[in-house]
Amino acid sequence: MTDLINHLYFYSEDHCVPQSLETPEYCRTVRSLEQDWSGFRASLTAEQDRRLEDLLSRQFTVKLTEEQAVFRSGLSIGLTLGRL
């Protein structure tokens, strides 16, 4: 069952989520954030940049785990509602 859920999660990530994010507001927000990150990172020393990369990598891992848990919860709720 875990493999099925993982496949559904990655399918959703690849095929469903991008369509939901194709809005002008989202694109503007991402573009602005990327510019701000570029300016901020340009002000860091090499050591600070390395430490930031480490923290961001760890944060990404946590966020991915949270997103997978939310997806699994939503799928479980959907299956339960489907049985009603």
CSV table of C-alpha atoms in Angstrom, one decimal:
chain,number,residue,atom,x,y,z
A,1,MET,CA,0.0,0.0,0.0
A,2,THR,CA,2.9,2.3,0.8
A,3,ASP,CA,4.2,1.9,-2.8
A,4,LEU,CA,0.8,2.8,-4.2
A,5,ILE,CA,0.6,5.9,-2.1
A,6,ASN,CA,4.1,7.0,-3.0
A,7,HIS,CA,3.3,6.5,-6.7
A,8,LEU,CA,0.1,8.6,-6.3
A,9,TYR,CA,2.0,11.3,-4.5
A,10,PHE,CA,4.7,11.6,-7.1
A,11,TYR,CA,2.1,11.4,-9.9
A,12,SER,CA,0.2,14.3,-8.3
A,13,GLU,CA,3.4,16.2,-7.8
A,14,ASP,CA,4.4,15.8,-11.4
A,15,HIS,CA,1.0,16.2,-13.2
A,16,CYS,CA,-1.5,17.9,-10.9
A,17,VAL,CA,0.3,20.4,-8.8
A,18,PRO,CA,2.0,22.3,-11.6
A,19,GLN,CA,-1.4,23.0,-13.3
A,20,SER,CA,-2.7,24.4,-10.0
A,21,LEU,CA,0.3,26.8,-9.7
A,22,GLU,CA,0.1,28.2,-13.2
A,23,THR,CA,-1.4,31.5,-12.1
A,24,PRO,CA,0.0,35.0,-12.6
A,25,GLU,CA,0.0,35.7,-8.9
A,26,TYR,CA,2.1,32.6,-8.1
A,27,CYS,CA,4.6,33.4,-11.0
A,28,ARG,CA,5.0,37.0,-9.8
A,29,THR,CA,5.6,35.8,-6.2
A,30,VAL,CA,8.1,33.3,-7.2
A,31,ARG,CA,10.0,35.7,-9.5
A,32,SER,CA,10.1,38.3,-6.7
A,33,LEU,CA,11.3,35.8,-4.2
A,34,GLU,CA,14.1,34.5,-6.5
A,35,GLN,CA,15.3,38.1,-7.0
A,36,ASP,CA,15.3,38.7,-3.2
A,37,TRP,CA,17.2,35.5,-2.6
A,38,SER,CA,19.8,36.4,-5.2
A,39,GLY,CA,20.4,39.8,-3.6
A,40,PHE,CA,20.6,38.2,-0.2
A,41,ARG,CA,23.0,35.4,-1.2
A,42,ALA,CA,25.3,37.9,-2.9
A,43,SER,CA,25.8,39.5,0.4
A,44,LEU,CA,27.0,36.3,2.2
A,45,THR,CA,30.5,35.0,2.7
A,46,ALA,CA,31.4,31.6,1.3
A,47,GLU,CA,31.0,30.1,4.8
A,48,GLN,CA,27.7,31.8,5.4
A,49,ASP,CA,26.5,30.5,2.0
A,50,ARG,CA,27.6,27.0,2.9
A,51,ARG,CA,25.8,27.1,6.2
A,52,LEU,CA,22.7,28.5,4.6
A,53,GLU,CA,22.7,25.7,2.0
A,54,ASP,CA,22.9,23.1,4.8
A,55,LEU,CA,20.0,24.7,6.6
A,56,LEU,CA,17.9,25.0,3.5
A,57,SER,CA,18.6,21.4,2.6
A,58,ARG,CA,17.4,20.2,6.0
A,59,GLN,CA,14.4,22.5,5.8
A,60,PHE,CA,13.5,21.0,2.4
A,61,THR,CA,13.7,17.5,3.9
A,62,VAL,CA,11.3,18.5,6.7
A,63,LYS,CA,8.9,20.2,4.3
A,64,LEU,CA,8.9,17.2,1.9
A,65,THR,CA,8.0,14.9,4.8
A,66,GLU,CA,5.2,17.2,5.9
A,67,GLU,CA,3.8,17.4,2.3
A,68,GLN,CA,3.8,13.7,2.0
A,69,ALA,CA,2.0,13.4,5.4
A,70,VAL,CA,-0.6,15.9,4.3
A,71,PHE,CA,-1.1,14.0,1.0
A,72,ARG,CA,-1.4,10.7,2.8
A,73,SER,CA,-3.9,12.2,5.2
A,74,GLY,CA,-6.0,13.7,2.4
A,75,LEU,CA,-5.9,10.4,0.5
A,76,SER,CA,-7.1,8.5,3.6
A,77,ILE,CA,-9.9,11.0,4.2
A,78,GLY,CA,-10.9,10.7,0.5
A,79,LEU,CA,-11.0,6.9,0.8
A,80,THR,CA,-13.0,7.0,4.0
A,81,LEU,CA,-15.5,9.4,2.4
A,82,GLY,CA,-15.7,7.2,-0.7
A,83,ARG,CA,-16.9,4.3,1.5
A,84,LEU,CA,-19.8,6.3,2.9
